[in-house]
Structure formats: structure tokens, C-alpha cells
Coordinates of N, CA, C and O in Angstrom, one line a residue:
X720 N -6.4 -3.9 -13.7 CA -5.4 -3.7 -12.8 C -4.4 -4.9 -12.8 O -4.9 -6.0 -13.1
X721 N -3.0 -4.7 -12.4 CA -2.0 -6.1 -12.7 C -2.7 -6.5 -11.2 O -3.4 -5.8 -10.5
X722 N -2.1 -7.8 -11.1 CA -2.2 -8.6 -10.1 C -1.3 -8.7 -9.4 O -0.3 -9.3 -9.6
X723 N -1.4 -7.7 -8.0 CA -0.1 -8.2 -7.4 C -0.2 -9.1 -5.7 O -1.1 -8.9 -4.9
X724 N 1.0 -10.1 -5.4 CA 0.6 -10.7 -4.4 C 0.1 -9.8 -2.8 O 0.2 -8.6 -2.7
X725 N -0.3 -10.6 -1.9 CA 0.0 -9.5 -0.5 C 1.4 -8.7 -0.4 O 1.6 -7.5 -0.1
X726 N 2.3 -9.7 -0.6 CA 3.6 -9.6 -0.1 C 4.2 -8.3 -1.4 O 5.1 -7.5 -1.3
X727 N 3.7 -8.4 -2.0 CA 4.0 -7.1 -3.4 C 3.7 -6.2 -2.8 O 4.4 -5.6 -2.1
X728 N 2.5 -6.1 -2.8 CA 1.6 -4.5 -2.2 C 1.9 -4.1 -0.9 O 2.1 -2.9 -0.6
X729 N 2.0 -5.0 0.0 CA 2.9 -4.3 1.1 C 4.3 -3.5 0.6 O 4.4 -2.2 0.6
X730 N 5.3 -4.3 0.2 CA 6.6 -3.6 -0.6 C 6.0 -2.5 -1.4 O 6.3 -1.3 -1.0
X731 N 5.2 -2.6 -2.4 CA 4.9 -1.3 -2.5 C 4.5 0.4 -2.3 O 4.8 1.5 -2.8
X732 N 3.5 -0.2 -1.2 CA 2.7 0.9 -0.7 C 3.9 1.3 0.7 O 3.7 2.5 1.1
X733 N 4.9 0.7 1.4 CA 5.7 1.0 2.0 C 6.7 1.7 1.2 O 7.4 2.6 1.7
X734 N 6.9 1.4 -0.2 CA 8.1 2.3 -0.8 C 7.2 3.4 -1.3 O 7.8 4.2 -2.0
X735 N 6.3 3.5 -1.1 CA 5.0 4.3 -1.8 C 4.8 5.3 -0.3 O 4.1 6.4 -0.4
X736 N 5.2 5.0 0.7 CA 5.0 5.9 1.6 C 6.0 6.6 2.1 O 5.9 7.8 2.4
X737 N 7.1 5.8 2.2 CA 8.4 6.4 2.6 C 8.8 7.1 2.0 O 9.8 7.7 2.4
X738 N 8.5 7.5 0.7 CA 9.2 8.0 -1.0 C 8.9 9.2 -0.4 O 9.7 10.0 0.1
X739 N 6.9 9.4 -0.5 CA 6.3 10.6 -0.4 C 6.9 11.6 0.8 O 7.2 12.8 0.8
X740 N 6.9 10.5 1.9 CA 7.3 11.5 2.8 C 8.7 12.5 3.1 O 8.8 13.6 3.5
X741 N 9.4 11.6 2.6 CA 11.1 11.5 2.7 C 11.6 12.4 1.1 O 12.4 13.2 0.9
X742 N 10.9 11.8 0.5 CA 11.1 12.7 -1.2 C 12.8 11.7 -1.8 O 13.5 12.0 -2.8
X743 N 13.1 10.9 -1.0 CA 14.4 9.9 -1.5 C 13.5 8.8 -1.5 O 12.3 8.5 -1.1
X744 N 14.6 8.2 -2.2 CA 14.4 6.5 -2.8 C 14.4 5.7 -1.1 O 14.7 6.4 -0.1
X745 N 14.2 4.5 -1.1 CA 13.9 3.9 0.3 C 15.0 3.0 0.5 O 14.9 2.0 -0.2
X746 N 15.7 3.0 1.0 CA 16.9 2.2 1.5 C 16.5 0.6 2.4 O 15.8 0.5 3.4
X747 N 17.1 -0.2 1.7 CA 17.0 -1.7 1.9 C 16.7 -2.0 3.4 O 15.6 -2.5 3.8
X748 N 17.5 -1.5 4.1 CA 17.1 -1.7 5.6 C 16.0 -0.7 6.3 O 15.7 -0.9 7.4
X749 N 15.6 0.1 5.6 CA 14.2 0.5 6.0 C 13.1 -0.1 5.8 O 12.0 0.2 6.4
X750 N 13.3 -1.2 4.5 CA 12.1 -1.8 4.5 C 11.9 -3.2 5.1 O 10.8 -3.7 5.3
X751 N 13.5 -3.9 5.4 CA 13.9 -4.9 6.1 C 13.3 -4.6 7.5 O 12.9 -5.5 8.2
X752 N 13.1 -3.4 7.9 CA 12.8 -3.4 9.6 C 11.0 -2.9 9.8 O 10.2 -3.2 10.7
X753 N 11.0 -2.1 8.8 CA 9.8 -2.2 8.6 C 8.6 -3.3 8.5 O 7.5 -3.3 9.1
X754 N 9.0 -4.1 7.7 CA 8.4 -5.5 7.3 C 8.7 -6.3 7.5 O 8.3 -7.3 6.7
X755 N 9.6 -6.5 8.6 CA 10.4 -7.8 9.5 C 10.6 -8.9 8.6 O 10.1 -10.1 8.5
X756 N 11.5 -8.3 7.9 CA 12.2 -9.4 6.9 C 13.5 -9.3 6.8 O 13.9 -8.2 7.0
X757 N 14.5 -10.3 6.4 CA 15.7 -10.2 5.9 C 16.3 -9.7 5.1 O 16.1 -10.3 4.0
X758 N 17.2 -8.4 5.1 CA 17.8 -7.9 4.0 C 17.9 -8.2 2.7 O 17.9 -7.3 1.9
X759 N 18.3 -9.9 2.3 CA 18.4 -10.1 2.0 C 16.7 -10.7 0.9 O 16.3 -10.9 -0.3
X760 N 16.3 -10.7 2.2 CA 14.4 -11.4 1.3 C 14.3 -9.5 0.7 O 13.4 -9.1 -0.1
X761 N 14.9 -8.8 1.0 CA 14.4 -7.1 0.6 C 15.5 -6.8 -1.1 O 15.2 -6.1 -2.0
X762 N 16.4 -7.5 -1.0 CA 17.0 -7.3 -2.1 C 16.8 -7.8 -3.0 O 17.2 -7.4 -4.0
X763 N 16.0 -9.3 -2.8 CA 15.5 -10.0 -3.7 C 14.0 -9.7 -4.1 O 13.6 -10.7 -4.7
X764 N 13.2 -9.0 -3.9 CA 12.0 -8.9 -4.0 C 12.6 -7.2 -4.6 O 12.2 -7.2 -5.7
X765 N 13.0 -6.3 -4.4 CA 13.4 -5.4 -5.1 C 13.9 -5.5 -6.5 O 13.5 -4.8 -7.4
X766 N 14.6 -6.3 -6.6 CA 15.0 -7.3 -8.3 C 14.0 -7.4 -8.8 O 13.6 -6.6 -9.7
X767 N 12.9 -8.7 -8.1 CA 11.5 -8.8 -8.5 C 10.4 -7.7 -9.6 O 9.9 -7.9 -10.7
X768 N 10.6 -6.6 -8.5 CA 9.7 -5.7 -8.8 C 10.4 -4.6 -9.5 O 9.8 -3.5 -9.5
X769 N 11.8 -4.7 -10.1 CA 11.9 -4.1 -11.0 C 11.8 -4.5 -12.2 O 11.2 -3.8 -13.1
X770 N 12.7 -6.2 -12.5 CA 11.8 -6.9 -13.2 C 9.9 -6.9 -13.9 O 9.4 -7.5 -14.9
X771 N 9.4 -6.3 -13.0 CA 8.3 -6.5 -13.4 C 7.8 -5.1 -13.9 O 6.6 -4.9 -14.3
X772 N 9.0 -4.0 -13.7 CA 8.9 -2.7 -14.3 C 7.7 -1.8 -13.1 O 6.9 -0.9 -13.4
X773 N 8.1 -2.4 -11.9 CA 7.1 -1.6 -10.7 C 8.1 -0.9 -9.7 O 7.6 -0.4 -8.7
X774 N 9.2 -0.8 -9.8 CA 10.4 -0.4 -9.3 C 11.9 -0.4 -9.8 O 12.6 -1.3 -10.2
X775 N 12.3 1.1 -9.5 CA 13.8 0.9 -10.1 C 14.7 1.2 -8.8 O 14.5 2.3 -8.1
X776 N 15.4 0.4 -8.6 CA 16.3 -0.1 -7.7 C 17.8 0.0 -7.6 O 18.4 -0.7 -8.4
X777 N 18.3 0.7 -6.8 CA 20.2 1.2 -7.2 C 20.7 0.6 -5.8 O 20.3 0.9 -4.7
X778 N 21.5 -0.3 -6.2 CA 22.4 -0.4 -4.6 C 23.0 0.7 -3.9 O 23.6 1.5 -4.5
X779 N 22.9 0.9 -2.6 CA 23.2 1.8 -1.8 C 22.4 3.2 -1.7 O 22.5 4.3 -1.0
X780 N 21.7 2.6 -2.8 CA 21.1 4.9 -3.4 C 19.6 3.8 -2.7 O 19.7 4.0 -1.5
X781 N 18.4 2.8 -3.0 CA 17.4 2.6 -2.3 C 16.2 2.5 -3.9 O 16.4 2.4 -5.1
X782 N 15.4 2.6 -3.4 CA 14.7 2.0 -4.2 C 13.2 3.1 -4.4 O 12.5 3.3 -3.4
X783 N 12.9 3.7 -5.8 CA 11.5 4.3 -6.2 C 10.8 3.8 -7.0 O 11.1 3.1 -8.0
X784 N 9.7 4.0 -6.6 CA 8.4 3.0 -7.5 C 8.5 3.8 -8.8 O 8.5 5.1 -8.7
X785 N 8.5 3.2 -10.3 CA 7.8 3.3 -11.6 C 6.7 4.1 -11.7 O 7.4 4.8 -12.4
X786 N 5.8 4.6 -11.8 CA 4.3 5.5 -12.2 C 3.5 3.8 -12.4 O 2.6 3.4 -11.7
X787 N 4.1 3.0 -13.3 CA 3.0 2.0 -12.7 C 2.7 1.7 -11.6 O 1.6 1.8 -11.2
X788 N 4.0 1.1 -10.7 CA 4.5 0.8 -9.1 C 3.5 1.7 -8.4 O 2.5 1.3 -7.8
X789 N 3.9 3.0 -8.5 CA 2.9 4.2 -7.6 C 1.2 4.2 -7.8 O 0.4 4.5 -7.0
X790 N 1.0 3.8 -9.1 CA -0.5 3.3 -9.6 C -1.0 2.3 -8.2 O -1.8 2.7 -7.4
X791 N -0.3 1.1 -8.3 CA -0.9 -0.3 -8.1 C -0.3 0.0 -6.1 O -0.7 -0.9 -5.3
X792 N 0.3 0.9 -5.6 CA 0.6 1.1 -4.4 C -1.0 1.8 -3.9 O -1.7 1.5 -2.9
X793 N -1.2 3.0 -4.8 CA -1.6 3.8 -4.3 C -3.0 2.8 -4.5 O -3.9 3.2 -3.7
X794 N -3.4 2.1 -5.2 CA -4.9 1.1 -5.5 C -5.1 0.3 -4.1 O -6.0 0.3 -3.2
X795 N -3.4 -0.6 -4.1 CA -3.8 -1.3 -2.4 C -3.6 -0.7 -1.4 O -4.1 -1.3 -0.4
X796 N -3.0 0.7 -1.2 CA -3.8 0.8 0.0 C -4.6 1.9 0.0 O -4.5 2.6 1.0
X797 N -5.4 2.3 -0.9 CA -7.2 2.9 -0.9 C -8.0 1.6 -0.2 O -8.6 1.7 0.8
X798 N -7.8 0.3 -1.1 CA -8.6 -0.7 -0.6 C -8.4 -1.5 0.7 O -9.2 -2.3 1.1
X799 N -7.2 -1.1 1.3 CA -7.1 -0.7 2.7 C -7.5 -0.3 3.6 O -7.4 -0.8 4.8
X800 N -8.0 1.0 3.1 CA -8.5 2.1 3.8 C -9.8 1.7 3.9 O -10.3 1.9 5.0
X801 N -10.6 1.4 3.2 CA -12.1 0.9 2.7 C -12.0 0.1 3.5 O -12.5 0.4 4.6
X802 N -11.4 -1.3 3.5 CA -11.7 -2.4 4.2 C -11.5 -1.7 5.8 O -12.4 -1.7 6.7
X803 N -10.6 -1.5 6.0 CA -10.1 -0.9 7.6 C -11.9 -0.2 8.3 O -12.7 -0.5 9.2
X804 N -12.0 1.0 7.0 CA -13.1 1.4 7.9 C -14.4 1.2 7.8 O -15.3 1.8 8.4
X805 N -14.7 0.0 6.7 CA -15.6 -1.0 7.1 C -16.2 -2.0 8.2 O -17.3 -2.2 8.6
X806 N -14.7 -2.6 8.4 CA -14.6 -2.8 9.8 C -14.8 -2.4 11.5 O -15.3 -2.9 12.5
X807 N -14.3 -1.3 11.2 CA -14.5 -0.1 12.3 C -16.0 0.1 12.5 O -16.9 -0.2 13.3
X808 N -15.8 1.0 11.2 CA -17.6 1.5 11.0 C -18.8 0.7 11.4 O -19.6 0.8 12.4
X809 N -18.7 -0.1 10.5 CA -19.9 -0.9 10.5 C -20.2 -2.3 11.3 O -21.3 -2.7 11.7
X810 N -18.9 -3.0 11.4 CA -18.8 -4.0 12.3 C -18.0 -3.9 13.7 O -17.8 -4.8 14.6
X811 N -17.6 -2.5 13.8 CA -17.1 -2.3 15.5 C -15.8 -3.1 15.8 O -15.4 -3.5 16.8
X812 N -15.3 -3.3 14.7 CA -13.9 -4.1 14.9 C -12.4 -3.2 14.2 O -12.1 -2.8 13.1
X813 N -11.8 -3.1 15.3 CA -10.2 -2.3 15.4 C -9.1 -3.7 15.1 O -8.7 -4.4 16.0
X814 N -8.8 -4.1 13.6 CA -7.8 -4.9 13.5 C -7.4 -4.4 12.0 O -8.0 -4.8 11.0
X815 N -6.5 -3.7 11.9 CA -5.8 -3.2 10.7 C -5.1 -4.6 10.1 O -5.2 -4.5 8.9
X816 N -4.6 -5.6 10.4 CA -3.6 -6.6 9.9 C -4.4 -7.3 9.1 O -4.0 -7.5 7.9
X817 N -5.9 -7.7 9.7 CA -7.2 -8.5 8.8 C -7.7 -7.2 8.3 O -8.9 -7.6 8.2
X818 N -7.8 -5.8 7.9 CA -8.0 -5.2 7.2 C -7.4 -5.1 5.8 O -7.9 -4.7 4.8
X819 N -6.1 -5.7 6.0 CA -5.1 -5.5 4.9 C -5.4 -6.7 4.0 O -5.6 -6.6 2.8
X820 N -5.5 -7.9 5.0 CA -5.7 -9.0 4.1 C -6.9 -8.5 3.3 O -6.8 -8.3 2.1
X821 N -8.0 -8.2 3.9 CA -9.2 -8.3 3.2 C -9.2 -6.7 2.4 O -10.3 -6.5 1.9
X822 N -8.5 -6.1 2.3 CA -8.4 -5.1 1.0 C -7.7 -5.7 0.5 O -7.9 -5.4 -0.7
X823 N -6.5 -6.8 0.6 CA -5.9 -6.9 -0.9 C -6.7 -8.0 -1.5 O -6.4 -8.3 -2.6
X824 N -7.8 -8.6 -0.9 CA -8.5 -9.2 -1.8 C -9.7 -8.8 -2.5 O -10.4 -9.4 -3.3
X825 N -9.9 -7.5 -2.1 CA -11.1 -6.9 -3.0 C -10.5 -6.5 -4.3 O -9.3 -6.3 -4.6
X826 N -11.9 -6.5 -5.2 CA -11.5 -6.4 -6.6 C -12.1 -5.4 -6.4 O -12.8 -5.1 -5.4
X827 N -11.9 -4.3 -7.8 CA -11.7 -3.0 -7.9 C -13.1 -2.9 -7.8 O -13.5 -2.0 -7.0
X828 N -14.2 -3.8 -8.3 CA -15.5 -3.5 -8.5 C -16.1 -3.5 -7.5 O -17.2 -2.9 -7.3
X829 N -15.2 -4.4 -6.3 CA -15.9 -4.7 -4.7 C -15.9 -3.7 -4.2 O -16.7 -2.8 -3.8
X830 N -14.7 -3.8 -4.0 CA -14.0 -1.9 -3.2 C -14.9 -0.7 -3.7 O -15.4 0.0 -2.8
X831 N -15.0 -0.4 -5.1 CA -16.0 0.4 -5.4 C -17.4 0.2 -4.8 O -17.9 1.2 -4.3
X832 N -18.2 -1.0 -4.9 CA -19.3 -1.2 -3.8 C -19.1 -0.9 -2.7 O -20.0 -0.2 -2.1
X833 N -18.1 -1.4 -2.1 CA -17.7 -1.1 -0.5 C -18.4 0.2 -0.3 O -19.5 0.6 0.1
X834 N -17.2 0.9 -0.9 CA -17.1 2.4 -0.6 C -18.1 3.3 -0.5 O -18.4 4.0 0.5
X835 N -19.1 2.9 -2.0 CA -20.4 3.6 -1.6 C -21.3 2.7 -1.1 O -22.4 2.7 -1.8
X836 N -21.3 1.7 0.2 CA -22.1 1.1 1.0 C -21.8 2.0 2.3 O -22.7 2.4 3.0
X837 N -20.7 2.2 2.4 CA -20.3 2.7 3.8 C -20.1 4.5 3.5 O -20.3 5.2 4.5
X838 N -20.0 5.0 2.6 CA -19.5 6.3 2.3 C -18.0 6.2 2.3 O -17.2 5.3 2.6
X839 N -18.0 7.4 2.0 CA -16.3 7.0 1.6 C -15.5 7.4 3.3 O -15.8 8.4 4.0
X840 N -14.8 6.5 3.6 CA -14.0 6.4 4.7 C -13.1 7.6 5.1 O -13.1 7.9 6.3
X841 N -12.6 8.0 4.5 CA -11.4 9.4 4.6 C -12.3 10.8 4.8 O -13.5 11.1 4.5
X842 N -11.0 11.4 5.8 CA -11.3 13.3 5.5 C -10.3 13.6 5.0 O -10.5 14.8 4.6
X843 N -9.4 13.2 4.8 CA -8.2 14.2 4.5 C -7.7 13.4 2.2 O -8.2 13.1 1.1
X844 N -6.4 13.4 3.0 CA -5.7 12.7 1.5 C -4.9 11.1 1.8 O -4.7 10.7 3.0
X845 N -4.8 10.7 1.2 CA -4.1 9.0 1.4 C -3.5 8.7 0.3 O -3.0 9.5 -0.4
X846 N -3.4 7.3 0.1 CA -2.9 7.1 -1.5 C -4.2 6.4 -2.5 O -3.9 5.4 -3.2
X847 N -5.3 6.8 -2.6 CA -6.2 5.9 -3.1 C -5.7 6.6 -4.8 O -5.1 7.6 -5.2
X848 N -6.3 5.6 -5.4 CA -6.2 5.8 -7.1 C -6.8 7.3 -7.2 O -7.6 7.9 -6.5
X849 N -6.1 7.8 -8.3 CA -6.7 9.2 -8.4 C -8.0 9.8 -9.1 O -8.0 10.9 -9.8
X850 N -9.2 8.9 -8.8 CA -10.4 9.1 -8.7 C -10.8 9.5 -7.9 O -11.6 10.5 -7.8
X851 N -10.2 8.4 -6.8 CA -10.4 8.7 -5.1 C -9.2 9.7 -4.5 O -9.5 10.3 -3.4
X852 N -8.4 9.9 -4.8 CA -7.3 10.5 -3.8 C -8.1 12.1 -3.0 O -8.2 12.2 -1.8
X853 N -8.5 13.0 -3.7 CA -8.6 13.8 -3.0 C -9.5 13.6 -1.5 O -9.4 14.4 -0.5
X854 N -10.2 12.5 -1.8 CA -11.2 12.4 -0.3 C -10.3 11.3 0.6 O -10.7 10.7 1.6
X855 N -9.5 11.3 0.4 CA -8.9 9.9 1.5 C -8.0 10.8 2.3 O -7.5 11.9 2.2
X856 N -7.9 9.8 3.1 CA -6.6 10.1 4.7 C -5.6 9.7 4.9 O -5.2 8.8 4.1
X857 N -5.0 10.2 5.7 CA -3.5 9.4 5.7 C -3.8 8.6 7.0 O -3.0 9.5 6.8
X858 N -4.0 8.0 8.0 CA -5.0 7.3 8.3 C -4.0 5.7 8.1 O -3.5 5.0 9.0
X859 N -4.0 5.3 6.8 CA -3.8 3.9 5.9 C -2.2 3.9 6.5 O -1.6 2.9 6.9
X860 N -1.6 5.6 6.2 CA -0.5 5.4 6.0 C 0.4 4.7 7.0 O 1.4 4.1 6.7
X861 N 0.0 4.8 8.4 CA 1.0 4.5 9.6 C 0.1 3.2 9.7 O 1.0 2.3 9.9
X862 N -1.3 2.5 9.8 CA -1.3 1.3 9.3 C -0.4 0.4 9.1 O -0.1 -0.4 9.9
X863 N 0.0 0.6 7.9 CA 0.4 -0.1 6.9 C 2.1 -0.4 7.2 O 2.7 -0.8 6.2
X864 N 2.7 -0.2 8.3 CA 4.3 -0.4 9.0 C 4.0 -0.9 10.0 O 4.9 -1.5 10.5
X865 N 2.4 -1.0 10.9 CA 2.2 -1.8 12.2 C 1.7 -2.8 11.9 O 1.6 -3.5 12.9
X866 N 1.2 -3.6 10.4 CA 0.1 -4.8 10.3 C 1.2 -6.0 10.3 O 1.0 -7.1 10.0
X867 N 2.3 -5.7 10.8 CA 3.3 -6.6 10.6 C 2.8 -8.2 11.9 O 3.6 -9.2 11.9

């Protein structure tokens, strides 16, 4: 898997949510307000991640993730979802923000442990890699705009 920062995988899995739902590209100030940042930190981190071939980016038209971009969105927040209801489950603790941190630092091999320590967390669908997608929830999804 590429390596991406916290601050990547957030941008991602938020343009990775808004896409699905909405079926358009995601416009600069949706993700500015979403992820309480400056338009400006949104236009430059959009460059970024097109540069890195994880998003293609049009002024005024908004921004769709690459099939890699959608890959590595839909990886961080499965391991989201894992960590979240790890937390919950097994340790009795409701904090999605320290969920997030601690799925983007699981490695694929951990997360996979996780998962079958706890059973798999989901009933429905989410964005887990598509090994996992059919058993996951959306759940992660509205998470992942409040861990701010």
C-alpha cells in the first residue's frame, strides 16, 4: 500500500465520500468547511494529490479521486471502521477522532488481525478495500466529517 499522511487520508476518504454520494467531483469549499481548513490549504493539497496521481483536480468543476486515490481512501477508512469498533466493542470507549488516528496507523497486516480478533465490525457497506467492502457500513462515513 502507498503511504499516505493523516492529513492525505482524511482529503481522501472525504473526496471519497462526497463523490459517492453526490456522483460530482467535490468542490474546494466543501472540503474547506468540512475539514476546517483554509481554501487555500484545500487548493494546495489538491495539487499535491494530483501530483501524486491520487486525484484529478479542475478549478471551479472540484475535485475526483484516480482508482488509485479511491483504492487508498477506501483502505483508510475500512481501518477506521476497525479501529472505531474496537474501541466501542471491546474497550467501551465512543471517540471516533482517536479512532481515526489509530486506523491510520494500522498496517494492513494489523487491521487484518484486528478484524478477525473482534469479528468484522460492519452490517451493511462502507468503503473498506474490496475484499472487505461487502460486509462494512456506512457507519465510518458521517464519522469521518465530525473527527475534526
Amino acid at each position: 500500500m502507498t503511504e499516505v499522511s493523516a492529513s492525505v487520508g482524511r482529503y481522501l476518504g472525504y473526496i471519497h465520500l462526497v463523490s459517492a454520494e453526490t456522483g460530482r467531483p467535490v468542490k474546494t469549499g466543501e472540503l474547506a468547511d468540512a475539514l476546517d481548513v483554509q481554501a487555500a490549504s484545500v487548493t494546495e493539497m489538491l495539487a499535491t494529490l494530483e501530483e501524486r496521481g491520487l486525484a484529478v483536480y479542475e478549478k471551479y468543476e472540484g475535485a475526483t479521486l484516480t482508482d488509485e486515490g479511491e483504492r487508498l481512501a477506501r483502505e483508510q477508512l475500512w481501518k477506521h471502521c476497525v479501529a472505531e469498533n474496537f474501541l466501542a466493542d471491546d474497550l467501551a470507549l465512543d471517540d471516533p477522532g482517536e479512532a481515526q488516528e489509530i486506523g491510520h496507523a494500522l498496517s494492513d497486516e494489523v487491521a487484518a488481525s484486528l478484524r478477525e480478533r473482534i469479528g468484522h465490525p460492519c452490517d451493511g457497506q462502507c468503503s473498506a478495500p474490496d475484499q472487505e467492502y461487502s460486509e462494512c457500513s456506512n457507519e465510518v462515513q458521517a464519522d469521518l466529517s465530525r473527527d475534526d
